[in-house]
Amino acid sequence: MTAQIIDGKIISAELRGKVAEEVARVVRDHGVTPGLAVVLVGSDPASEVYVRSKHKQTKEAGMASFEHRLPAEVPQAELLALIAKLNADPAVHGILVQLPLPKGLDSNAVIDAIDPAKDVDGLNPVNAGRLASGLFALTPCTPLGCIIMAKQVHASLQGMNAIVIGRSNLVGKPLVQLLLNENATVTIAHSRSRDLPALCRQADLVFAAVGKPEMVKGSWIKPGATVIDVGINRTPSPDGGKDKLVGDVAFAEAKEVAGAITPVPGGVGLMTVACLLVNTLRAACAIHGLPKPGV
C-alpha cells in the first residue's frame, strides 16, 4: 500500500480562490477591503522570501497589502510605536510581525502589543485563551492548515485518536485545541514522552511538529493512519550539492504504511500563507460587525 499524497499546492490554491471570492463579495456588498500589514525587522533571507510570498498572495486575493521594513538594530520602542499606529489604522485588519526577531528585541512584548482583533498570527495571549475556551479566536495559521489538510482525507475528525508531537505555542498547543474542538481524542507528545513510537502507533492522525529531521519513522505509523508533517528542515545533500529539504517524518518509509501523508516541501508550508489570508478576511469581517465569511 502506498499512501495518498495530500497535495498542499492544490488545497492551498483552492482555499486562496475561495478567499478571493469572499473578499470580492465583502468589497462589493459592504465597501470593506481587508488589509494586511506585514512588519519585517532586519533582512533574514528566509523571512524575505516569506514576506514577498505574503505580499503577492494578499494582492492576488483582492486585499490591501502594507509592508513595513525596519533595520535589525531598530529600538524596541520604535517597533512598538509602529504596532500602535497599525492598531489604530482603520485600513489595517491584520498585523503580522515576521518572526524570529533580531537579538535584542522582545518577541513577547511585541506580540502582546498587537490588538487581538488584528492578531492574524493568533499568538496574542487573548486569542490563545479564547481558543482554549472554545470561543471565536484568530488561530495560528499553520495549525489551521493542518486541520484543513486532515479534513481533505476525513470529512469528520470526531472520535479519532490524534497525536501531536511538539508543544510549541505556534503549532503544537493551538493544534491540540483545534483538534479538541473537532471532538478528536488528543495526545500531546514531546521530547520527554516515554515510548513515543508506541504512542504514535495508536494514532489515526499523526501531526509531527518537533523540528527534528525525519525523526518519525515508518515503523511508528499505524497502518492506514493520516500523517501531517509540519517540519521543514535543511539537511546537507549526500553528494555535496544543494541542501535538501526534509520534514519531521521519514517520508519514504512512512508513505509505505500510512493511508495519507503530506510531502515536504509541497505540504503544510503552502497552507500557512493561505490560512493567513483566511484570518485577515475573518478579522476584517469581525471588526466591521459583518457575518463570518464562508471560508
CSV table of N, CA and C in Angstrom, one decimal, residues 13-109:
chain,number,residue,atom,x,y,z
A,13,ALA,N,-4.3,26.4,-3.2
A,13,ALA,CA,-4.8,27.1,-4.4
A,13,ALA,C,-6.3,27.2,-4.3
A,14,GLU,N,-7.0,26.1,-4.0
A,14,GLU,CA,-8.5,26.2,-3.8
A,14,GLU,C,-8.9,27.1,-2.7
A,15,LEU,N,-8.2,27.1,-1.6
A,15,LEU,CA,-8.5,27.9,-0.5
A,15,LEU,C,-8.3,29.4,-0.8
A,16,ARG,N,-7.2,29.7,-1.5
A,16,ARG,CA,-7.0,31.1,-1.9
A,16,ARG,C,-8.1,31.6,-2.9
A,17,GLY,N,-8.5,30.7,-3.7
A,17,GLY,CA,-9.6,31.0,-4.7
A,17,GLY,C,-10.9,31.3,-3.9
A,18,LYS,N,-11.2,30.5,-2.9
A,18,LYS,CA,-12.4,30.8,-2.1
A,18,LYS,C,-12.3,32.1,-1.3
A,19,VAL,N,-11.1,32.4,-0.8
A,19,VAL,CA,-10.9,33.7,-0.1
A,19,VAL,C,-11.1,34.8,-1.0
A,20,ALA,N,-10.5,34.7,-2.3
A,20,ALA,CA,-10.7,35.8,-3.2
A,20,ALA,C,-12.2,36.1,-3.6
A,21,GLU,N,-12.9,35.0,-3.7
A,21,GLU,CA,-14.4,35.2,-3.9
A,21,GLU,C,-15.1,35.9,-2.8
A,22,GLU,N,-14.7,35.5,-1.6
A,22,GLU,CA,-15.4,36.1,-0.4
A,22,GLU,C,-14.9,37.6,-0.2
A,23,VAL,N,-13.6,37.9,-0.5
A,23,VAL,CA,-13.1,39.2,-0.5
A,23,VAL,C,-13.9,40.1,-1.5
A,24,ALA,N,-14.1,39.6,-2.7
A,24,ALA,CA,-14.8,40.4,-3.7
A,24,ALA,C,-16.2,40.6,-3.3
A,25,ARG,N,-16.9,39.7,-2.6
A,25,ARG,CA,-18.2,39.9,-2.1
A,25,ARG,C,-18.3,40.9,-1.0
A,26,VAL,N,-17.3,40.9,-0.1
A,26,VAL,CA,-17.3,41.8,1.1
A,26,VAL,C,-17.0,43.2,0.5
A,27,VAL,N,-16.1,43.4,-0.4
A,27,VAL,CA,-15.9,44.7,-1.0
A,27,VAL,C,-17.1,45.2,-1.7
A,28,ARG,N,-17.8,44.3,-2.5
A,28,ARG,CA,-19.0,44.7,-3.3
A,28,ARG,C,-20.1,45.1,-2.4
A,29,ASP,N,-20.4,44.2,-1.4
A,29,ASP,CA,-21.6,44.4,-0.6
A,29,ASP,C,-21.5,45.4,0.5
A,30,HIS,N,-20.3,45.5,1.1
A,30,HIS,CA,-20.1,46.3,2.3
A,30,HIS,C,-19.0,47.4,2.1
A,31,GLY,N,-18.3,47.5,1.0
A,31,GLY,CA,-17.3,48.5,0.8
A,31,GLY,C,-16.1,48.4,1.7
A,32,VAL,N,-15.9,47.1,2.2
A,32,VAL,CA,-14.7,46.9,3.1
A,32,VAL,C,-13.7,46.1,2.3
A,33,THR,N,-12.4,46.6,2.2
A,33,THR,CA,-11.3,45.9,1.6
A,33,THR,C,-10.4,45.4,2.7
A,34,PRO,N,-10.4,44.1,3.0
A,34,PRO,CA,-9.5,43.6,4.1
A,34,PRO,C,-8.0,44.0,3.8
A,35,GLY,N,-7.4,44.5,4.8
A,35,GLY,CA,-6.0,44.9,4.7
A,35,GLY,C,-5.0,44.2,5.6
A,36,LEU,N,-3.9,43.7,5.1
A,36,LEU,CA,-2.9,43.0,5.9
A,36,LEU,C,-1.6,43.8,5.9
A,37,ALA,N,-1.1,44.1,7.1
A,37,ALA,CA,0.2,44.8,7.3
A,37,ALA,C,1.2,43.8,7.8
A,38,VAL,N,2.3,43.7,7.1
A,38,VAL,CA,3.4,42.8,7.5
A,38,VAL,C,4.6,43.6,7.9
A,39,VAL,N,5.2,43.3,9.0
A,39,VAL,CA,6.3,44.1,9.6
A,39,VAL,C,7.5,43.1,9.5
A,40,LEU,N,8.6,43.6,8.8
A,40,LEU,CA,9.8,42.8,8.7
A,40,LEU,C,10.9,43.6,9.3
A,41,VAL,N,11.6,43.0,10.4
A,41,VAL,CA,12.7,43.7,11.0
A,41,VAL,C,14.0,42.9,10.6
A,42,GLY,N,14.9,43.7,10.1
A,42,GLY,CA,16.2,43.0,9.6
A,42,GLY,C,16.0,42.4,8.2
A,43,SER,N,17.0,41.6,7.8
A,43,SER,CA,17.0,41.1,6.5
A,43,SER,C,17.3,39.6,6.4
A,44,ASP,N,16.6,38.8,7.3
A,44,ASP,CA,16.8,37.4,7.3
A,44,ASP,C,16.3,36.9,5.9
A,45,PRO,N,17.2,36.1,5.2
A,45,PRO,CA,16.8,35.7,3.8
A,45,PRO,C,15.5,34.9,3.8
A,46,ALA,N,15.3,33.9,4.7
A,46,ALA,CA,14.1,33.1,4.7
A,46,ALA,C,12.9,34.0,5.0
A,47,SER,N,13.0,35.0,5.9
A,47,SER,CA,11.9,35.9,6.2
A,47,SER,C,11.6,36.8,4.9
A,48,GLU,N,12.6,37.2,4.2
A,48,GLU,CA,12.4,38.0,3.0
A,48,GLU,C,11.5,37.2,2.0
A,49,VAL,N,11.8,35.9,1.8
A,49,VAL,CA,11.1,35.1,0.9
A,49,VAL,C,9.6,35.0,1.3
A,50,TYR,N,9.4,34.7,2.6
A,50,TYR,CA,8.0,34.6,3.2
A,50,TYR,C,7.2,35.9,2.9
A,51,VAL,N,7.9,37.0,3.2
A,51,VAL,CA,7.2,38.3,3.1
A,51,VAL,C,6.8,38.6,1.7
A,52,ARG,N,7.7,38.3,0.7
A,52,ARG,CA,7.4,38.5,-0.7
A,52,ARG,C,6.2,37.7,-1.1
A,53,SER,N,6.2,36.4,-0.6
A,53,SER,CA,5.1,35.5,-1.0
A,53,SER,C,3.8,36.0,-0.4
A,54,LYS,N,3.8,36.5,0.9
A,54,LYS,CA,2.6,37.0,1.5
A,54,LYS,C,2.1,38.2,0.8
A,55,HIS,N,3.0,39.1,0.4
A,55,HIS,CA,2.6,40.3,-0.4
A,55,HIS,C,1.9,40.0,-1.7
A,56,LYS,N,2.5,39.1,-2.4
A,56,LYS,CA,1.9,38.6,-3.7
A,56,LYS,C,0.6,38.0,-3.6
A,57,GLN,N,0.4,37.1,-2.6
A,57,GLN,CA,-0.8,36.4,-2.5
A,57,GLN,C,-1.9,37.2,-1.9
A,58,THR,N,-1.5,38.2,-1.0
A,58,THR,CA,-2.5,39.1,-0.5
A,58,THR,C,-3.1,40.0,-1.6
A,59,LYS,N,-2.3,40.5,-2.5
A,59,LYS,CA,-2.8,41.3,-3.6
A,59,LYS,C,-3.6,40.5,-4.6
A,60,GLU,N,-3.2,39.2,-4.8
A,60,GLU,CA,-4.0,38.3,-5.7
A,60,GLU,C,-5.4,38.0,-5.2
A,61,ALA,N,-5.5,38.0,-3.8
A,61,ALA,CA,-6.8,37.8,-3.2
A,61,ALA,C,-7.7,39.0,-3.2
A,62,GLY,N,-7.2,40.1,-3.7
A,62,GLY,CA,-8.0,41.3,-3.7
A,62,GLY,C,-7.9,42.2,-2.5
A,63,MET,N,-7.0,41.8,-1.6
A,63,MET,CA,-6.8,42.6,-0.3
A,63,MET,C,-5.8,43.7,-0.5
A,64,ALA,N,-5.8,44.6,0.5
A,64,ALA,CA,-4.8,45.6,0.5
A,64,ALA,C,-3.6,45.1,1.3
A,65,SER,N,-2.4,45.3,0.8
A,65,SER,CA,-1.1,44.8,1.4
A,65,SER,C,-0.2,46.0,1.8
A,66,PHE,N,0.2,46.0,3.1
A,66,PHE,CA,1.0,47.1,3.6
A,66,PHE,C,2.3,46.4,4.1
A,67,GLU,N,3.5,46.9,3.6
A,67,GLU,CA,4.7,46.3,4.1
A,67,GLU,C,5.5,47.4,4.9
A,68,HIS,N,6.0,47.0,6.0
A,68,HIS,CA,6.9,47.9,6.8
A,68,HIS,C,8.2,47.2,7.1
A,69,ARG,N,9.3,47.8,6.6
A,69,ARG,CA,10.6,47.2,6.8
A,69,ARG,C,11.4,48.1,7.8
A,70,LEU,N,12.0,47.5,8.8
A,70,LEU,CA,12.8,48.2,9.8
A,70,LEU,C,14.1,47.6,9.9
A,71,PRO,N,15.2,48.4,10.2
A,71,PRO,CA,16.5,47.8,10.3
A,71,PRO,C,16.6,46.9,11.5
A,72,ALA,N,17.5,45.9,11.5
A,72,ALA,CA,17.7,45.0,12.6
A,72,ALA,C,18.0,45.6,13.9
A,73,GLU,N,18.6,46.8,13.9
A,73,GLU,CA,19.0,47.5,15.1
A,73,GLU,C,17.9,48.5,15.6
A,74,VAL,N,16.7,48.4,15.1
A,74,VAL,CA,15.7,49.3,15.5
A,74,VAL,C,15.4,49.2,17.0
A,75,PRO,N,15.2,50.3,17.7
A,75,PRO,CA,14.9,50.2,19.1
A,75,PRO,C,13.5,49.6,19.3
A,76,GLN,N,13.4,48.8,20.4
A,76,GLN,CA,12.1,48.2,20.8
A,76,GLN,C,11.0,49.2,20.8
A,77,ALA,N,11.2,50.4,21.3
A,77,ALA,CA,10.2,51.5,21.4
A,77,ALA,C,9.7,51.9,20.1
A,78,GLU,N,10.6,51.9,19.1
A,78,GLU,CA,10.2,52.3,17.7
A,78,GLU,C,9.3,51.3,17.1
A,79,LEU,N,9.6,50.0,17.3
A,79,LEU,CA,8.8,48.9,16.8
A,79,LEU,C,7.4,48.9,17.4
A,80,LEU,N,7.4,49.1,18.7
A,80,LEU,CA,6.1,49.1,19.4
A,80,LEU,C,5.2,50.3,19.0
A,81,ALA,N,5.9,51.5,18.7
A,81,ALA,CA,5.2,52.6,18.2
A,81,ALA,C,4.6,52.4,16.8
A,82,LEU,N,5.3,51.6,16.0
A,82,LEU,CA,4.7,51.2,14.7
A,82,LEU,C,3.5,50.3,14.9
A,83,ILE,N,3.6,49.4,15.8
A,83,ILE,CA,2.4,48.5,16.0
A,83,ILE,C,1.2,49.3,16.6
A,84,ALA,N,1.5,50.3,17.4
A,84,ALA,CA,0.4,51.1,18.0
A,84,ALA,C,-0.3,51.9,16.8
A,85,LYS,N,0.5,52.3,15.9
A,85,LYS,CA,0.0,53.1,14.7
A,85,LYS,C,-0.9,52.1,13.8
A,86,LEU,N,-0.4,50.9,13.6
A,86,LEU,CA,-1.2,49.9,12.8
A,86,LEU,C,-2.5,49.5,13.5
A,87,ASN,N,-2.4,49.4,14.9
A,87,ASN,CA,-3.6,49.1,15.7
A,87,ASN,C,-4.7,50.1,15.4
A,88,ALA,N,-4.3,51.4,15.3
A,88,ALA,CA,-5.2,52.5,15.1
A,88,ALA,C,-5.6,52.8,13.7
A,89,ASP,N,-5.0,52.1,12.7
A,89,ASP,CA,-5.3,52.4,11.3
A,89,ASP,C,-6.5,51.6,10.8
A,90,PRO,N,-7.6,52.3,10.5
A,90,PRO,CA,-8.8,51.5,10.0
A,90,PRO,C,-8.6,50.7,8.8
A,91,ALA,N,-7.6,51.0,8.0
A,91,ALA,CA,-7.4,50.3,6.7
A,91,ALA,C,-6.7,48.9,7.0
A,92,VAL,N,-6.2,48.8,8.2
A,92,VAL,CA,-5.4,47.6,8.5
A,92,VAL,C,-6.3,46.7,9.4
A,93,HIS,N,-6.6,45.4,8.9
A,93,HIS,CA,-7.4,44.5,9.7
A,93,HIS,C,-6.5,43.3,10.3
A,94,GLY,N,-5.3,43.2,9.7
A,94,GLY,CA,-4.4,42.1,10.2
A,94,GLY,C,-3.0,42.6,10.3
A,95,ILE,N,-2.4,42.3,11.4
A,95,ILE,CA,-1.0,42.7,11.6
A,95,ILE,C,-0.2,41.5,11.9
A,96,LEU,N,0.9,41.3,11.1
A,96,LEU,CA,1.8,40.2,11.3
A,96,LEU,C,3.2,40.7,11.4
A,97,VAL,N,3.9,40.4,12.5
A,97,VAL,CA,5.3,40.8,12.7
A,97,VAL,C,6.1,39.5,12.4
A,98,GLN,N,6.9,39.5,11.4
A,98,GLN,CA,7.6,38.3,10.9
A,98,GLN,C,8.6,37.9,12.0
A,99,LEU,N,8.5,36.7,12.5
A,99,LEU,CA,9.4,36.1,13.5
A,99,LEU,C,10.3,35.1,12.8
A,100,PRO,N,11.5,34.9,13.4
A,100,PRO,CA,12.0,35.4,14.6
A,100,PRO,C,12.5,36.9,14.4
A,101,LEU,N,12.5,37.6,15.5
A,101,LEU,CA,13.0,39.0,15.5
A,101,LEU,C,14.5,38.9,15.8
A,102,PRO,N,15.2,40.0,15.4
A,102,PRO,CA,16.7,40.0,15.7
A,102,PRO,C,16.9,40.1,17.2
A,103,LYS,N,18.1,39.7,17.6
A,103,LYS,CA,18.5,39.7,19.0
A,103,LYS,C,18.4,41.1,19.6
A,104,GLY,N,17.9,41.2,20.8
A,104,GLY,CA,17.8,42.5,21.5
A,104,GLY,C,16.3,43.0,21.5
A,105,LEU,N,15.5,42.3,20.7
A,105,LEU,CA,14.1,42.7,20.7
A,105,LEU,C,13.2,41.6,21.4
A,106,ASP,N,12.3,42.0,22.1
A,106,ASP,CA,11.4,41.2,23.0
A,106,ASP,C,10.2,40.7,22.2
A,107,SER,N,10.2,39.5,21.7
A,107,SER,CA,9.1,39.0,20.9
A,107,SER,C,7.8,39.0,21.6
A,108,ASN,N,7.8,38.6,22.9
A,108,ASN,CA,6.6,38.5,23.7
A,108,ASN,C,6.0,39.9,23.9
A,109,ALA,N,6.8,40.9,24.1
A,109,ALA,CA,6.2,42.3,24.3
A,109,ALA,C,5.6,42.7,23.0
